[in-house]
PDB file of C-alpha atoms in Angstrom:
ATOM      1  CA  MET A   1      62.287 -15.080  21.444  1.00 57.00           C
ATOM      2  CA  THR A   2      63.352 -16.030  17.961  1.00 70.00           C
ATOM      3  CA  ILE A   3      61.105 -16.493  14.980  1.00 75.00           C
ATOM      4  CA  LYS A   4      61.681 -19.647  13.003  1.00 81.00           C
ATOM      5  CA  PRO A   5      60.955 -18.925   9.335  1.00 80.00           C
ATOM      6  CA  ARG A   6      60.401 -22.560   8.429  1.00 83.00           C
ATOM      7  CA  ALA A   7      57.832 -23.008  11.176  1.00 82.00           C
ATOM      8  CA  VAL A   8      55.998 -19.857  10.072  1.00 82.00           C
ATOM      9  CA  LEU A   9      55.984 -21.005   6.433  1.00 84.00           C
ATOM     10  CA  GLU A  10      54.754 -24.448   7.437  1.00 86.00           C
ATOM     11  CA  THR A  11      51.834 -22.974   9.427  1.00 86.00           C
ATOM     12  CA  ALA A  12      50.961 -20.725   6.505  1.00 83.00           C
ATOM     13  CA  ARG A  13      50.947 -23.701   4.115  1.00 85.00           C
ATOM     14  CA  LYS A  14      48.669 -25.661   6.459  1.00 85.00           C
ATOM     15  CA  ARG A  15      46.211 -22.750   6.667  1.00 83.00           C
ATOM     16  CA  ILE A  16      46.210 -22.299   2.899  1.00 82.00           C
ATOM     17  CA  ALA A  17      45.627 -26.033   2.417  1.00 82.00           C
ATOM     18  CA  ARG A  18      42.548 -25.864   4.685  1.00 83.00           C
ATOM     19  CA  VAL A  19      40.898 -23.035   2.688  1.00 80.00           C
ATOM     20  CA  ASP A  20      37.952 -24.137   0.592  1.00 83.00           C
ATOM     21  CA  ARG A  21      38.897 -23.166  -2.965  1.00 82.00           C
ATOM     22  CA  GLY A  22      35.308 -23.313  -4.199  1.00 86.00           C
ATOM     23  CA  ARG A  23      34.237 -20.753  -1.612  1.00 85.00           C
ATOM     24  CA  VAL A  24      37.110 -18.455  -2.576  1.00 84.00           C
ATOM     25  CA  LEU A  25      36.186 -18.679  -6.264  1.00 87.00           C
ATOM     26  CA  TYR A  26      32.533 -18.049  -5.478  1.00 87.00           C
ATOM     27  CA  MET A  27      33.352 -14.949  -3.413  1.00 86.00           C
ATOM     28  CA  ALA A  28      35.721 -13.725  -6.135  1.00 88.00           C
ATOM     29  CA  PHE A  29      32.758 -13.917  -8.541  1.00 88.00           C
ATOM     30  CA  ALA A  30      30.012 -12.703  -6.179  1.00 88.00           C
ATOM     31  CA  ALA A  31      31.712  -9.579  -4.805  1.00 87.00           C
ATOM     32  CA  PRO A  32      32.210  -7.738  -8.135  1.00 86.00           C
ATOM     33  CA  THR A  33      28.802  -8.863  -9.344  1.00 86.00           C
ATOM     34  CA  MET A  34      27.065  -7.477  -6.264  1.00 84.00           C
ATOM     35  CA  LEU A  35      28.995  -4.216  -6.514  1.00 81.00           C
ATOM     36  CA  THR A  36      27.880  -3.682 -10.106  1.00 78.00           C
ATOM     37  CA  CYS A  37      24.277  -4.480  -9.220  1.00 73.00           C
ATOM     38  CA  MET A  38      24.269  -1.950  -6.391  1.00 72.00           C
ATOM     39  CA  ALA A  39      25.823   0.782  -8.485  1.00 66.00           C
ATOM     40  CA  SER A  40      23.440   0.344 -11.400  1.00 53.00           C
ATOM     41  CA  ARG A  41      20.377   0.405  -9.167  1.00 52.00           C
ATOM     42  CA  ALA A  42      21.446   3.725  -7.657  1.00 49.00           C
ATOM     43  CA  PHE A  43      21.672   5.341 -11.075  1.00 53.00           C
ATOM     44  CA  ALA A  44      18.450   3.743 -12.324  1.00 53.00           C
ATOM     45  CA  ALA A  45      16.290   5.661  -9.843  1.00 58.00           C
ATOM     46  CA  GLY A  46      15.014   9.169 -10.533  1.00 70.00           C
ATOM     47  CA  THR A  47      15.222  11.893  -7.948  1.00 74.00           C
ATOM     48  CA  ILE A  48      14.545  11.227  -4.306  1.00 75.00           C
ATOM     49  CA  TRP A  49      11.325  13.233  -4.568  1.00 72.00           C
ATOM     50  CA  ASP A  50      10.001  11.055  -7.377  1.00 75.00           C
ATOM     51  CA  LYS A  51      10.657   7.937  -5.316  1.00 78.00           C
ATOM     52  CA  ALA A  52       9.087   9.496  -2.207  1.00 77.00           C
ATOM     53  CA  SER A  53       6.010  10.460  -4.199  1.00 77.00           C
ATOM     54  CA  GLU A  54       5.726   6.925  -5.549  1.00 81.00           C
ATOM     55  CA  ILE A  55       6.052   5.418  -2.064  1.00 83.00           C
ATOM     56  CA  MET A  56       3.481   7.800  -0.579  1.00 82.00           C
ATOM     57  CA  SER A  57       1.052   7.006  -3.385  1.00 82.00           C
ATOM     58  CA  ASP A  58       1.468   3.291  -2.781  1.00 86.00           C
ATOM     59  CA  VAL A  59       1.037   3.658   0.991  1.00 86.00           C
ATOM     60  CA  TYR A  60      -2.061   5.834   0.534  1.00 85.00           C
ATOM     61  CA  THR A  61      -3.602   3.290  -1.850  1.00 85.00           C
ATOM     62  CA  GLN A  62      -3.062   0.488   0.632  1.00 88.00           C
ATOM     63  CA  ILE A  63      -4.428   2.550   3.549  1.00 86.00           C
ATOM     64  CA  LEU A  64      -7.477   3.404   1.461  1.00 86.00           C
ATOM     65  CA  GLY A  65      -8.084  -0.266   0.687  1.00 88.00           C
ATOM     66  CA  VAL A  66      -7.817  -1.304   4.328  1.00 90.00           C
ATOM     67  CA  SER A  67      -9.979   1.606   5.494  1.00 88.00           C
ATOM     68  CA  THR A  68     -12.683   0.733   2.976  1.00 90.00           C
ATOM     69  CA  ILE A  69     -12.863  -2.845   4.205  1.00 93.00           C
ATOM     70  CA  ALA A  70     -12.857  -1.700   7.831  1.00 92.00           C
ATOM     71  CA  ALA A  71     -15.608   0.854   7.109  1.00 93.00           C
ATOM     72  CA  VAL A  72     -17.799  -1.755   5.440  1.00 93.00           C
ATOM     73  CA  VAL A  73     -17.392  -4.256   8.278  1.00 94.00           C
ATOM     74  CA  THR A  74     -17.943  -1.759  11.090  1.00 93.00           C
ATOM     75  CA  SER A  75     -20.896  -0.119   9.352  1.00 93.00           C
ATOM     76  CA  ALA A  76     -22.451  -3.566   8.870  1.00 94.00           C
ATOM     77  CA  VAL A  77     -22.086  -4.215  12.597  1.00 93.00           C
ATOM     78  CA  ALA A  78     -23.600  -0.808  13.385  1.00 92.00           C
ATOM     79  CA  LEU A  79     -26.538  -1.481  11.053  1.00 92.00           C
ATOM     80  CA  LEU A  80     -27.115  -4.900  12.575  1.00 93.00           C
ATOM     81  CA  LEU A  81     -27.108  -3.379  16.062  1.00 90.00           C
ATOM     82  CA  MET A  82     -29.551  -0.690  14.908  1.00 90.00           C
ATOM     83  CA  ASN A  83     -31.968  -3.185  13.396  1.00 90.00           C
ATOM     84  CA  PHE A  84     -31.912  -5.943  15.977  1.00 90.00           C
ATOM     85  CA  SER A  85     -31.502  -4.156  19.298  1.00 87.00           C
ATOM     86  CA  LYS A  86     -34.393  -3.566  21.640  1.00 87.00           C
ATOM     87  CA  SER A  87     -32.774  -0.652  23.456  1.00 89.00           C
ATOM     88  CA  GLY A  88     -33.166   2.898  22.177  1.00 90.00           C
ATOM     89  CA  LYS A  89     -29.773   3.823  23.594  1.00 92.00           C
ATOM     90  CA  THR A  90     -28.065   1.147  21.493  1.00 90.00           C
ATOM     91  CA  VAL A  91     -29.837   2.366  18.364  1.00 91.00           C
ATOM     92  CA  ASP A  92     -28.739   5.960  19.009  1.00 92.00           C
ATOM     93  CA  GLU A  93     -25.124   4.904  19.630  1.00 92.00           C
ATOM     94  CA  SER A  94     -25.131   2.742  16.501  1.00 91.00           C
ATOM     95  CA  ARG A  95     -26.469   5.643  14.449  1.00 92.00           C
ATOM     96  CA  ALA A  96     -23.753   7.945  15.860  1.00 94.00           C
ATOM     97  CA  TRP A  97     -21.037   5.390  15.046  1.00 92.00           C
ATOM     98  CA  LEU A  98     -22.409   4.949  11.537  1.00 93.00           C
ATOM     99  CA  LYS A  99     -22.183   8.713  10.966  1.00 94.00           C
ATOM    100  CA  ARG A 100     -18.597   8.776  12.247  1.00 93.00           C
ATOM    101  CA  ILE A 101     -17.609   5.878  10.007  1.00 93.00           C
ATOM    102  CA  ILE A 102     -19.097   7.487   6.902  1.00 93.00           C
ATOM    103  CA  ILE A 103     -17.503  10.877   7.624  1.00 94.00           C
ATOM    104  CA  THR A 104     -14.077   9.344   8.253  1.00 91.00           C
ATOM    105  CA  TRP A 105     -14.246   7.237   5.098  1.00 90.00           C
ATOM    106  CA  ALA A 106     -15.292  10.272   3.040  1.00 91.00           C
ATOM    107  CA  ILE A 107     -12.407  12.346   4.428  1.00 90.00           C
ATOM    108  CA  LEU A 108      -9.879   9.630   3.584  1.00 86.00           C
ATOM    109  CA  ASN A 109     -11.198   9.390   0.026  1.00 85.00           C
ATOM    110  CA  SER A 110     -11.232  13.155  -0.446  1.00 86.00           C
ATOM    111  CA  LEU A 111      -7.540  13.397   0.567  1.00 83.00           C
ATOM    112  CA  GLY A 112      -6.626  11.419  -2.523  1.00 77.00           C
ATOM    113  CA  PHE A 113      -8.781  13.705  -4.664  1.00 77.00           C
ATOM    114  CA  ILE A 114      -7.126  16.800  -3.209  1.00 78.00           C
ATOM    115  CA  MET A 115      -3.610  15.451  -3.734  1.00 75.00           C
ATOM    116  CA  ALA A 116      -4.307  14.301  -7.285  1.00 73.00           C
ATOM    117  CA  TYR A 117      -6.347  17.176  -8.709  1.00 76.00           C
ATOM    118  CA  VAL A 118      -6.031  20.291  -6.549  1.00 71.00           C
ATOM    119  CA  THR A 119      -2.323  20.483  -5.592  1.00 69.00           C
ATOM    120  CA  PRO A 120      -1.031  20.709  -9.202  1.00 70.00           C
ATOM    121  CA  PHE A 121      -2.791  24.095  -9.448  1.00 71.00           C
ATOM    122  CA  PHE A 122      -0.624  25.458  -6.651  1.00 68.00           C
ATOM    123  CA  SER A 123       2.755  24.055  -7.682  1.00 65.00           C
ATOM    124  CA  GLY A 124       5.582  26.511  -7.105  1.00 63.00           C
ATOM    125  CA  GLY A 125       3.585  28.505  -4.557  1.00 59.00           C
ATOM    126  CA  THR A 126       1.399  30.294  -7.114  1.00 62.00           C
ATOM    127  CA  TYR A 127      -1.956  29.542  -8.652  1.00 60.00           C
ATOM    128  CA  THR A 128      -1.607  28.363 -12.253  1.00 59.00           C
ATOM    129  CA  PRO A 129      -4.958  27.575 -13.931  1.00 61.00           C
TER     130      PRO A 129
END
């Protein structure tokens, strides 16, 4: 089997002629631009612990917002059941659910207080007033 150089060159010319030059120019511009953007964003961040603390704070704030809305809605349903039911069993169950809702909501709110105001006293494993 012999390789014909002219045939190989002709096929290469046809392939090069089919390449979209605009796409090649765009990729030649986009690749270095994207690389510089990625590198600068990595250096712009602080430590991994700062970012983790920021993410946890954001997640906790969103959980607290959702839990507050859920607590208000479910406590409203429990109060409606307590006021408009004719069965004593339903009233007792509604009162028990209302207590559970209030306790759970208070615990979720107190976690934020503990993390914000109490843990800085114990940073480094020792108490620092």
